[in-house]
Coordinates of C-alpha atoms and ligand atoms in Angstrom, one line a residue:
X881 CA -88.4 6.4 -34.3
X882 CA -90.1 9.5 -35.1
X883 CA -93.3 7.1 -36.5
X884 CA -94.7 5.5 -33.9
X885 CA -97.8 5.0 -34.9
X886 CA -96.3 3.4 -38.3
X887 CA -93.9 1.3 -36.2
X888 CA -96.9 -0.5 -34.5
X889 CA -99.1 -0.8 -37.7
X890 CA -96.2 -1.9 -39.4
X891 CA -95.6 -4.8 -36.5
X892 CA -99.1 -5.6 -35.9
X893 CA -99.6 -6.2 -39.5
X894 CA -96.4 -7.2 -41.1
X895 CA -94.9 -8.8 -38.4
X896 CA -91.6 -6.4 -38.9
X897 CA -89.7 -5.0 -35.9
X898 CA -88.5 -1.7 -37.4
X899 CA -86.6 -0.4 -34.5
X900 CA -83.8 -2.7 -35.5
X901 CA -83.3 -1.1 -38.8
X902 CA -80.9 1.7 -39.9
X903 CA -83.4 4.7 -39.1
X904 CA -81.9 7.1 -41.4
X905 CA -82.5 5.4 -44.6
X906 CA -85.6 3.8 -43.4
X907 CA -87.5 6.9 -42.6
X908 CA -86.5 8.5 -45.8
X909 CA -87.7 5.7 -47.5
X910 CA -91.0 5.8 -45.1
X911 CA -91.5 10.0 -45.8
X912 CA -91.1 9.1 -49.8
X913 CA -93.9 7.4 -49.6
X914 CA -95.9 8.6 -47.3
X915 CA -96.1 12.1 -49.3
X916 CA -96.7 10.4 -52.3
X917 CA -100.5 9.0 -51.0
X918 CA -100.9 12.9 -50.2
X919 CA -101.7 11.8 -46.4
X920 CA -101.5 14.9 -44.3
X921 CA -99.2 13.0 -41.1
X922 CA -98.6 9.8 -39.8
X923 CA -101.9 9.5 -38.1
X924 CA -103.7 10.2 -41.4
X925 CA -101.3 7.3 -43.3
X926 CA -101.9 5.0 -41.0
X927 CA -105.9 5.3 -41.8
X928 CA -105.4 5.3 -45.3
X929 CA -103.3 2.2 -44.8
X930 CA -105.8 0.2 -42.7
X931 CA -108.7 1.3 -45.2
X932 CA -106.9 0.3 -48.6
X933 CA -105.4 -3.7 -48.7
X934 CA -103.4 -2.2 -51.6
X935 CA -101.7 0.7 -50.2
X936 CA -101.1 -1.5 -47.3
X937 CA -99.2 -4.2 -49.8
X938 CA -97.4 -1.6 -51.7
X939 CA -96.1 0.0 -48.4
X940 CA -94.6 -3.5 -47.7
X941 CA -93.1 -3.9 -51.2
X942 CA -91.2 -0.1 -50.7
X943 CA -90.2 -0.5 -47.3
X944 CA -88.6 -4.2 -48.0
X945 CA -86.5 -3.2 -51.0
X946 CA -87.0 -7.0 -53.1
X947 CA -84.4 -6.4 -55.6
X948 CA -82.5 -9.4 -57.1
X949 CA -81.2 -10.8 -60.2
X950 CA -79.6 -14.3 -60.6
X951 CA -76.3 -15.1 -60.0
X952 CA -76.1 -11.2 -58.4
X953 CA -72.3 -10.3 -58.4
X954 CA -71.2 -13.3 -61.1
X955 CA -67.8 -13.7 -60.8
X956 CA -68.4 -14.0 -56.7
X957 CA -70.9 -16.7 -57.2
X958 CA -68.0 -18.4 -59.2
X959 CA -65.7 -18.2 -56.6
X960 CA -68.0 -19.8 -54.4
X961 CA -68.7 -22.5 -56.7
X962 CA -64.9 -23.1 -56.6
X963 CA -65.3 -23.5 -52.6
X964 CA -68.1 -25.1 -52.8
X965 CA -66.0 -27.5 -54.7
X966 CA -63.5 -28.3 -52.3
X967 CA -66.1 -28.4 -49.6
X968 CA -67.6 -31.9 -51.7
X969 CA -66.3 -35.3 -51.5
X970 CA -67.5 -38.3 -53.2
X971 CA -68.8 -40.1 -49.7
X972 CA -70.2 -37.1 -48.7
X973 CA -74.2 -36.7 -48.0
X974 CA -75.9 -34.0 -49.3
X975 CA -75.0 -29.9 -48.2
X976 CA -77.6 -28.1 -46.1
X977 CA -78.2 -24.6 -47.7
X978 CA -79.9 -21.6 -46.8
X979 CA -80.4 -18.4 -48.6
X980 CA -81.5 -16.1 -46.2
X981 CA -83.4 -13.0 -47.1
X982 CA -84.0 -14.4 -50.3
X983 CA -86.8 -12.4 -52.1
X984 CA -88.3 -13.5 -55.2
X985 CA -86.3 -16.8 -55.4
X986 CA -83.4 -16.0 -57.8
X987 CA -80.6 -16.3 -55.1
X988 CA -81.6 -19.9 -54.1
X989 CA -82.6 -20.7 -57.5
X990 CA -79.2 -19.8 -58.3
X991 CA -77.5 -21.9 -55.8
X992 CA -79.7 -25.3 -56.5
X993 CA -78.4 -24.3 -60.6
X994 CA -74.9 -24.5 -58.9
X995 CA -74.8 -27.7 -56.7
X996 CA -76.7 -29.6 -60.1
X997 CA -73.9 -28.2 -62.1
X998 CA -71.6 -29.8 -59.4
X999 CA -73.2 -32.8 -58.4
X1000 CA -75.8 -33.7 -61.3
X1001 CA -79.3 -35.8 -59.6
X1002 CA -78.0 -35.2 -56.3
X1003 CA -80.7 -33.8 -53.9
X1004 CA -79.0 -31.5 -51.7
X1005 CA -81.1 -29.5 -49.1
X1006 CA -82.0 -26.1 -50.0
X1007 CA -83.8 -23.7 -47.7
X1008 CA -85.1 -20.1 -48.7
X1009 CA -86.1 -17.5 -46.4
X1010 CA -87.5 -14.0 -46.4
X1011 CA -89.7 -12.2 -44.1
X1012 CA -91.9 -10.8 -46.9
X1013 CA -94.6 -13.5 -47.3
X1014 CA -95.6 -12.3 -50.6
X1015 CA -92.5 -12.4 -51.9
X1016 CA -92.0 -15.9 -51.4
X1017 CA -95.6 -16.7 -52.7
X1018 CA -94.0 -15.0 -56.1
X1019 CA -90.5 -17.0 -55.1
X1020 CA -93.0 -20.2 -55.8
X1021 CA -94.0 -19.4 -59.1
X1022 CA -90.0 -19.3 -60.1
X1023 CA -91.4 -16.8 -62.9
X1024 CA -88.8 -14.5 -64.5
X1025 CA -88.1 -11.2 -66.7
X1026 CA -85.1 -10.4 -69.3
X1027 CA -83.6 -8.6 -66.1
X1028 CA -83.8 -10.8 -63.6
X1029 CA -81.8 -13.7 -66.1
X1030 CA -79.0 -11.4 -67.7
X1031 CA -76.0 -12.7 -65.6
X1032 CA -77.2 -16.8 -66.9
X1033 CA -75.4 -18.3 -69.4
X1034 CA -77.1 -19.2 -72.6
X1035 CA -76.2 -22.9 -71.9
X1036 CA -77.7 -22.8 -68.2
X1037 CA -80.2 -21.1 -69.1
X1038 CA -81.6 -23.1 -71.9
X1039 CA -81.0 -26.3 -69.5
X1040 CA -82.6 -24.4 -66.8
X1041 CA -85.5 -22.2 -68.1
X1042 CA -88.2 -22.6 -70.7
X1043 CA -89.1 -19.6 -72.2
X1044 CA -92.3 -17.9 -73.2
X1045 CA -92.9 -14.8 -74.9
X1046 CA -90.9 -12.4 -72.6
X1047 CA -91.0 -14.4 -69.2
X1048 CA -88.7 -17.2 -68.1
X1049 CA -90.0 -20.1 -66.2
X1050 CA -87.0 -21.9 -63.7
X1051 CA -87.9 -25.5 -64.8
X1052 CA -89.8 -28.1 -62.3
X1053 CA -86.2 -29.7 -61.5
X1054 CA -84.8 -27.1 -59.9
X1055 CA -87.9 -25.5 -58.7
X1056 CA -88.4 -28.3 -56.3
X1057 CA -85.0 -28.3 -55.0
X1058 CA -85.8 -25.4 -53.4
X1059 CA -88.1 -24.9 -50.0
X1060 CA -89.7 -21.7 -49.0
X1061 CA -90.2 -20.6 -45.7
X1062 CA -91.1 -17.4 -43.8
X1063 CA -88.5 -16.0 -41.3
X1064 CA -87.7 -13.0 -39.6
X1065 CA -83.9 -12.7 -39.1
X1066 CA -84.3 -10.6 -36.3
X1067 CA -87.1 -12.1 -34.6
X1068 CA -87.0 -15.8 -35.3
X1069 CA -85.3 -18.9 -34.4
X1070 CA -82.3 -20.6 -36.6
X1071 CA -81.8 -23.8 -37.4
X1072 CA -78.6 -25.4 -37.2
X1073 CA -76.4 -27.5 -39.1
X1074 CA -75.6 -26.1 -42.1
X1075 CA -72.9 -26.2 -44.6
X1076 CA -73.5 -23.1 -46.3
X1077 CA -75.5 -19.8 -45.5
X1078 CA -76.0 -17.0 -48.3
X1079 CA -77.1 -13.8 -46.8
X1080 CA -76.5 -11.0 -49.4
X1081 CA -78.0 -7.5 -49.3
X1082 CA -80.3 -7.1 -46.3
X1083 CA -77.8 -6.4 -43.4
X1084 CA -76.7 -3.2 -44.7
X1085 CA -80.6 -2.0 -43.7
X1086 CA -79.5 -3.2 -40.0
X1087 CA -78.0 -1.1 -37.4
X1088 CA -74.7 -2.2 -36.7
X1089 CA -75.7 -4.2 -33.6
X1090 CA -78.6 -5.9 -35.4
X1091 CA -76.0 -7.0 -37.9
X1092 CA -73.4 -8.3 -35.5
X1093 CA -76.2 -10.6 -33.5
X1094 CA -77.5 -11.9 -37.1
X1095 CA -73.8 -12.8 -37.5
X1096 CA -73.6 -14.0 -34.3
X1097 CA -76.4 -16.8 -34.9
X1098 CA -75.0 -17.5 -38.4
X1099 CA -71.9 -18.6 -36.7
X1100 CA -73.8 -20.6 -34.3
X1101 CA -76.1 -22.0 -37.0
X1102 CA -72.8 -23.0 -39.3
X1103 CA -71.5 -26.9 -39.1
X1104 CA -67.4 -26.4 -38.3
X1105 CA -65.7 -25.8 -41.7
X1106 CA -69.3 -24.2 -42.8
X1107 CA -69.2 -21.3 -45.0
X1108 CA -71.0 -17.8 -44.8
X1109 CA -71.4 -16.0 -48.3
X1110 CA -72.5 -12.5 -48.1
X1111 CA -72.9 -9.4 -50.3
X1112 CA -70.4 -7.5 -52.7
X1113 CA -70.4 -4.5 -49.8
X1114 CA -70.6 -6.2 -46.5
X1115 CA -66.9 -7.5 -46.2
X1116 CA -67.3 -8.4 -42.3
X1117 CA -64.3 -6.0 -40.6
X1118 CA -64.4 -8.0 -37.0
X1119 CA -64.4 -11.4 -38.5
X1120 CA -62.4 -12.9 -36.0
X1121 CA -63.7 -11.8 -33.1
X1122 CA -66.7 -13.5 -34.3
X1123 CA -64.6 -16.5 -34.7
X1124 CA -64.6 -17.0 -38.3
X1125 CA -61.7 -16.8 -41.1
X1126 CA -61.8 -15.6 -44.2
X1127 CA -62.0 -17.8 -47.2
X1128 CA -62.0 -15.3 -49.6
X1129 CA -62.8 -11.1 -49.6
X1130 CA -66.7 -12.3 -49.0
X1131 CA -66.8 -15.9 -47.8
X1132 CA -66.2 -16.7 -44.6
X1133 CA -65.4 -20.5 -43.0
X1134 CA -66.2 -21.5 -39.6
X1135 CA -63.0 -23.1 -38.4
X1136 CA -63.2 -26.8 -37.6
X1137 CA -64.3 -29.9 -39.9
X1138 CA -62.3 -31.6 -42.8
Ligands
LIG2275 C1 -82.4 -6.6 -51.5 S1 -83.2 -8.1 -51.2 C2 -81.9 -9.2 -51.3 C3 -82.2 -10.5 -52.1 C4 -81.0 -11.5 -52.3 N1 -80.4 -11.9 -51.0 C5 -79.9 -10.8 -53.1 O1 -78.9 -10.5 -52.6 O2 -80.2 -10.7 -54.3 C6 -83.5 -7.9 -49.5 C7 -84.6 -8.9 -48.9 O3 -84.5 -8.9 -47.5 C8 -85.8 -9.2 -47.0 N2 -85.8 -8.8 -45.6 C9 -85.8 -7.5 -45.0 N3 -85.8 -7.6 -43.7 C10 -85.7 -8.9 -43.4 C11 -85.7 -9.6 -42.1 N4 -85.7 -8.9 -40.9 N5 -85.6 -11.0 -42.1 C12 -85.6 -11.6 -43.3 N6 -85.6 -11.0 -44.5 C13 -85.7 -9.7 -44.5 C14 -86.7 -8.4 -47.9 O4 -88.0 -8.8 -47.8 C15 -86.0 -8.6 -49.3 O5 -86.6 -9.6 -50.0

Protein backbone atom coordinates (compact mmCIF):
# COMPACT_ATOMS: atom_id res chain seq x y z
CA UNK A 1 0.00 0.00 0.00
CA UNK A 2 1.55 3.23 -0.98
CA UNK A 3 -0.86 5.02 2.04
CA UNK A 4 0.19 3.94 5.10
CA UNK A 5 -0.64 6.38 7.07
CA UNK A 6 -4.40 6.15 5.56
CA UNK A 7 -4.35 2.40 5.96
CA UNK A 8 -3.91 2.78 9.78
CA UNK A 9 -6.46 5.78 10.20
CA UNK A 10 -8.64 3.97 8.05
CA UNK A 11 -8.36 0.70 10.56
CA UNK A 12 -8.14 2.52 13.71
CA UNK A 13 -11.26 4.34 12.89
CA UNK A 14 -13.32 2.38 10.59
CA UNK A 15 -12.37 -0.89 11.66
CA UNK A 16 -11.45 -1.78 7.75
CA UNK A 17 -8.44 -3.95 6.90
CA UNK A 18 -7.56 -2.36 3.45
CA UNK A 19 -4.65 -4.52 2.60
CA UNK A 20 -7.11 -7.18 1.56
CA UNK A 21 -8.62 -5.08 -1.10
CA UNK A 22 -7.81 -4.92 -4.85
CA UNK A 23 -5.13 -2.03 -4.55
CA UNK A 24 -5.39 -0.82 -7.96
CA UNK A 25 -8.90 0.36 -7.86
CA UNK A 26 -8.75 1.24 -4.26
CA UNK A 27 -6.06 3.70 -4.47
CA UNK A 28 -7.59 5.38 -7.42
CA UNK A 29 -10.59 5.65 -5.65
CA UNK A 30 -8.48 6.91 -2.41
CA UNK A 31 -6.29 9.67 -4.83
CA UNK A 32 -9.85 10.90 -6.27
CA UNK A 33 -10.65 12.00 -3.22
CA UNK A 34 -7.97 12.84 -1.57
CA UNK A 35 -7.27 15.75 -4.34
CA UNK A 36 -10.56 16.83 -4.21
CA UNK A 37 -10.20 18.16 -0.14
CA UNK A 38 -7.05 19.97 -1.83
CA UNK A 39 -4.81 18.16 1.00
CA UNK A 40 -1.20 18.55 -0.13
CA UNK A 41 -0.15 14.38 0.76
CA UNK A 42 -1.23 11.75 2.77
CA UNK A 43 0.08 13.18 5.96
CA UNK A 44 -1.80 16.38 5.40
CA UNK A 45 -5.34 14.10 4.66
CA UNK A 46 -5.01 12.27 7.39
CA UNK A 47 -5.16 15.76 9.61
CA UNK A 48 -7.83 17.04 7.84
CA UNK A 49 -9.64 13.71 8.36
CA UNK A 50 -9.10 13.55 12.13
CA UNK A 51 -10.15 17.35 12.45
CA UNK A 52 -13.47 17.25 10.35
CA UNK A 53 -16.26 14.18 11.61
CA UNK A 54 -17.63 15.01 8.10
CA UNK A 55 -14.81 14.48 5.89
CA UNK A 56 -14.06 11.56 7.86
CA UNK A 57 -17.83 10.07 7.12
CA UNK A 58 -17.78 10.97 3.57
CA UNK A 59 -14.30 9.25 3.15
CA UNK A 60 -16.08 6.08 4.36
CA UNK A 61 -19.15 6.58 2.13
CA UNK A 62 -16.52 6.80 -1.22
CA UNK A 63 -14.18 4.22 -0.20
CA UNK A 64 -17.24 1.59 0.50
CA UNK A 65 -19.10 2.09 -2.76
CA UNK A 66 -23.10 1.53 -1.11
CA UNK A 67 -24.76 1.21 -4.31
CA UNK A 68 -27.97 -0.94 -4.53
CA UNK A 69 -31.37 -1.03 -5.96
CA UNK A 70 -34.03 -3.72 -5.17
CA UNK A 71 -34.25 -6.80 -6.79
CA UNK A 72 -30.59 -5.81 -8.48
CA UNK A 73 -30.28 -8.02 -11.71
CA UNK A 74 -34.29 -8.96 -11.78
CA UNK A 75 -34.63 -11.78 -13.80
CA UNK A 76 -31.68 -13.47 -11.46
CA UNK A 77 -33.56 -12.84 -8.36
CA UNK A 78 -36.44 -14.78 -10.28
CA UNK A 79 -34.47 -17.57 -10.82
CA UNK A 80 -33.59 -17.76 -7.40
CA UNK A 81 -37.10 -17.56 -6.32
CA UNK A 82 -37.69 -20.61 -8.61
CA UNK A 83 -34.82 -22.46 -6.42
CA UNK A 84 -35.87 -21.17 -3.57
CA UNK A 85 -38.98 -22.91 -4.42
CA UNK A 86 -37.80 -26.36 -4.71
CA UNK A 87 -35.58 -25.81 -1.70
CA UNK A 88 -39.34 -25.44 0.50
CA UNK A 89 -41.52 -28.17 1.66
CA UNK A 90 -44.66 -28.02 3.49
CA UNK A 91 -43.02 -29.63 6.97
CA UNK A 92 -40.17 -27.67 6.59
CA UNK A 93 -39.12 -25.00 9.43
CA UNK A 94 -38.27 -21.69 8.46
CA UNK A 95 -34.87 -20.90 5.97
CA UNK A 96 -31.95 -19.10 7.61
CA UNK A 97 -30.85 -16.16 5.28
CA UNK A 98 -28.09 -13.89 5.10
CA UNK A 99 -27.44 -11.05 2.80
CA UNK A 100 -24.04 -10.27 3.25
CA UNK A 101 -22.63 -6.97 2.40
CA UNK A 102 -25.86 -5.72 2.31
CA UNK A 103 -25.77 -1.80 2.31
CA UNK A 104 -28.74 0.27 2.65
CA UNK A 105 -31.15 -2.72 3.06
CA UNK A 106 -32.63 -3.27 -0.39
CA UNK A 107 -31.04 -6.70 -1.04
CA UNK A 108 -32.51 -8.28 2.22
CA UNK A 109 -35.54 -6.32 1.97
CA UNK A 110 -35.81 -7.89 -1.32
CA UNK A 111 -35.39 -11.33 -0.17
CA UNK A 112 -37.93 -11.14 2.97
CA UNK A 113 -40.52 -9.64 -0.18
CA UNK A 114 -39.62 -13.05 -1.77
CA UNK A 115 -40.01 -15.75 0.94
CA UNK A 116 -43.59 -13.69 1.93
CA UNK A 117 -44.51 -14.06 -1.66
CA UNK A 118 -43.65 -17.76 -1.20
CA UNK A 119 -44.69 -18.63 2.10
CA UNK A 120 -47.24 -15.80 3.24
CA UNK A 121 -47.09 -15.16 7.57
CA UNK A 122 -44.25 -17.44 7.72
CA UNK A 123 -41.33 -15.97 9.80
CA UNK A 124 -38.26 -17.13 8.18
CA UNK A 125 -34.80 -15.85 9.60
CA UNK A 126 -33.29 -13.12 7.89
CA UNK A 127 -29.88 -11.75 8.64
CA UNK A 128 -28.29 -8.49 7.07
CA UNK A 129 -24.69 -7.64 7.21
CA UNK A 130 -22.38 -4.86 6.16
CA UNK A 131 -19.36 -3.53 7.56
CA UNK A 132 -20.36 0.12 7.10
CA UNK A 133 -22.28 0.88 10.39
CA UNK A 134 -23.91 3.83 9.03
CA UNK A 135 -25.20 2.22 6.39
CA UNK A 136 -27.13 -0.14 8.22
CA UNK A 137 -28.30 2.71 10.68
CA UNK A 138 -29.93 4.02 7.19
CA UNK A 139 -30.72 0.03 6.35
CA UNK A 140 -33.09 0.57 9.59
CA UNK A 141 -35.08 3.36 8.43
CA UNK A 142 -36.05 0.93 5.22
CA UNK A 143 -36.53 4.56 3.47
CA UNK A 144 -36.42 4.63 -0.32
CA UNK A 145 -36.08 6.90 -3.66
CA UNK A 146 -37.73 6.42 -7.30
CA UNK A 147 -34.24 4.73 -8.05
CA UNK A 148 -33.71 2.44 -5.59
CA UNK A 149 -37.65 0.76 -6.32
CA UNK A 150 -37.60 0.70 -10.27
CA UNK A 151 -37.07 -3.09 -10.70
CA UNK A 152 -40.58 -3.62 -8.04
CA UNK A 153 -43.60 -4.36 -9.49
CA UNK A 154 -46.50 -2.15 -9.11
CA UNK A 155 -48.42 -4.98 -7.29
CA UNK A 156 -45.35 -5.60 -4.73
CA UNK A 157 -44.83 -2.50 -4.39
CA UNK A 158 -48.15 -1.22 -3.41
CA UNK A 159 -48.40 -4.40 -0.99
CA UNK A 160 -44.94 -3.64 0.14
CA UNK A 161 -44.32 0.19 0.33
CA UNK A 162 -46.35 3.21 1.36
CA UNK A 163 -45.52 6.04 -0.40
CA UNK A 164 -45.04 9.69 0.38
CA UNK A 165 -44.28 12.56 -1.71
CA UNK A 166 -41.08 11.16 -3.52
CA UNK A 167 -39.82 8.58 -0.89
CA UNK A 168 -40.90 5.00 -0.30
CA UNK A 169 -41.21 3.57 3.09
CA UNK A 170 -40.70 -0.71 3.03
CA UNK A 171 -43.76 -1.35 5.31
CA UNK A 172 -43.46 -2.50 9.23
CA UNK A 173 -44.06 -6.23 7.96
CA UNK A 174 -41.27 -6.73 6.16
CA UNK A 175 -39.13 -4.34 7.91
CA UNK A 176 -39.11 -6.56 10.89
CA UNK A 177 -38.29 -9.63 9.11
CA UNK A 178 -35.16 -8.35 8.59
CA UNK A 179 -32.06 -8.15 11.36
CA UNK A 180 -29.16 -5.89 11.07
CA UNK A 181 -25.88 -6.60 12.11
CA UNK A 182 -22.26 -5.25 11.72
CA UNK A 183 -19.71 -7.63 10.11
CA UNK A 184 -16.58 -7.52 8.56
CA UNK A 185 -16.29 -10.37 5.97
CA UNK A 186 -12.74 -10.36 6.21
CA UNK A 187 -12.18 -9.94 9.72
CA UNK A 188 -15.08 -11.55 11.48
CA UNK A 189 -16.52 -14.72 12.58
CA UNK A 190 -19.50 -16.66 10.49
CA UNK A 191 -22.23 -18.20 11.66
CA UNK A 192 -23.38 -21.40 10.48
CA UNK A 193 -26.26 -23.13 9.35
CA UNK A 194 -27.70 -21.56 6.75
CA UNK A 195 -29.86 -22.26 3.86
CA UNK A 196 -29.16 -19.51 1.75
CA UNK A 197 -26.34 -16.83 1.55
CA UNK A 198 -26.65 -13.65 -0.89
CA UNK A 199 -23.36 -11.97 -1.34
CA UNK A 200 -23.54 -9.76 -4.47
CA UNK A 201 -21.14 -6.97 -5.54
CA UNK A 202 -18.42 -6.63 -2.79
CA UNK A 203 -15.89 -9.48 -3.75
CA UNK A 204 -14.96 -7.98 -6.98
CA UNK A 205 -13.14 -5.11 -4.58
CA UNK A 206 -11.17 -8.28 -3.01
CA UNK A 207 -7.92 -9.59 -4.13
CA UNK A 208 -8.30 -12.88 -5.54
CA UNK A 209 -7.17 -14.60 -2.36
CA UNK A 210 -9.38 -12.53 -0.10
CA UNK A 211 -12.28 -13.78 -2.32
CA UNK A 212 -11.45 -17.40 -2.39
CA UNK A 213 -11.13 -17.52 1.79
CA UNK A 214 -14.64 -15.50 1.86
CA UNK A 215 -15.83 -18.38 -0.36
CA UNK A 216 -14.19 -20.74 1.59
CA UNK A 217 -16.19 -19.82 4.88
CA UNK A 218 -19.43 -19.48 2.93
CA UNK A 219 -19.07 -23.10 2.06
CA UNK A 220 -18.37 -23.88 5.54
CA UNK A 221 -21.20 -21.59 6.82
CA UNK A 222 -23.81 -23.40 4.17
CA UNK A 223 -26.25 -26.31 5.67
CA UNK A 224 -25.63 -29.40 2.81
CA UNK A 225 -27.99 -28.67 -0.20
CA UNK A 226 -27.51 -24.72 0.91
CA UNK A 227 -27.34 -22.24 -1.78
CA UNK A 228 -24.84 -19.36 -2.41
CA UNK A 229 -26.37 -16.48 -4.69
CA UNK A 230 -23.81 -13.98 -5.89
CA UNK A 231 -23.48 -11.10 -8.33
CA UNK A 232 -24.25 -10.80 -12.19
CA UNK A 233 -20.13 -10.68 -12.69
CA UNK A 234 -18.70 -13.05 -10.20
CA UNK A 235 -19.58 -16.45 -11.81
CA UNK A 236 -17.16 -18.56 -9.39
CA UNK A 237 -14.52 -20.35 -12.19
CA UNK A 238 -13.06 -22.97 -9.46
CA UNK A 239 -16.42 -23.98 -8.11
CA UNK A 240 -15.54 -27.34 -7.54
CA UNK A 241 -12.57 -27.27 -6.13
CA UNK A 242 -14.33 -25.40 -3.56
CA UNK A 243 -16.76 -28.21 -3.34
CA UNK A 244 -19.84 -26.72 -4.60
CA UNK A 245 -22.03 -27.31 -7.85
CA UNK A 246 -23.66 -25.11 -9.83
CA UNK A 247 -27.33 -24.66 -9.70
CA UNK A 248 -27.52 -22.21 -12.17
CA UNK A 249 -24.79 -19.49 -14.04
CA UNK A 250 -24.82 -17.62 -10.35
CA UNK A 251 -26.16 -19.93 -7.67
CA UNK A 252 -24.26 -22.35 -6.35
CA UNK A 253 -25.58 -25.51 -4.00
CA UNK A 254 -23.57 -27.19 -1.45
CA UNK A 255 -23.87 -30.85 -2.20
CA UNK A 256 -25.68 -32.96 0.41
CA UNK A 257 -29.26 -32.59 2.03
CA UNK A 258 -32.77 -33.37 0.40
C1 LIG B 1 -21.92 -2.30 -3.90
S1 LIG B 1 -22.59 -2.65 -2.31
C2 LIG B 1 -23.46 -4.16 -2.60
C3 LIG B 1 -24.84 -4.16 -2.01
C4 LIG B 1 -25.72 -5.36 -2.33
N1 LIG B 1 -25.09 -6.60 -1.94
C5 LIG B 1 -26.03 -5.40 -3.81
O1 LIG B 1 -25.49 -6.23 -4.54
O2 LIG B 1 -26.83 -4.58 -4.27
C6 LIG B 1 -21.12 -3.19 -1.45
C7 LIG B 1 -21.27 -3.20 0.07
O3 LIG B 1 -20.19 -3.96 0.62
C8 LIG B 1 -19.86 -3.41 1.88
N2 LIG B 1 -18.52 -3.89 2.24
C9 LIG B 1 -17.31 -3.49 1.77
N3 LIG B 1 -16.31 -4.19 2.36
C10 LIG B 1 -16.92 -5.06 3.22
C11 LIG B 1 -16.42 -6.05 4.13
N4 LIG B 1 -15.11 -6.27 4.27
N5 LIG B 1 -17.32 -6.76 4.85
C12 LIG B 1 -18.65 -6.53 4.74
N6 LIG B 1 -19.17 -5.61 3.90
C13 LIG B 1 -18.32 -4.88 3.15
C14 LIG B 1 -19.97 -1.91 1.63
O4 LIG B 1 -20.10 -1.19 2.84
C15 LIG B 1 -21.20 -1.82 0.73
O5 LIG B 1 -22.36 -1.56 1.45
Amino acid sequence: MEYPKIEAYVLKNFGINLTAYKSKQLIRRLENFMQRTGAKDEHDFVNMLSKDEQLSKKFLDHLTINVTEFFRNKELFLDLEKKIKDMLNPDKNTLKIWSAACSTGAEPYTLAIIMDRLTPNKKHNILATDIDFKILEQAKQGIYNKNDIKNVDSNLLSKYFIQKDDKYYISDEIKKRVEFKRHDLILDRYESGFDLIVCRNVVIYFTPETKNEIYKKFYAALKPGGLLFVGATESIYNYRELGFEKASTFIYRKPGGN
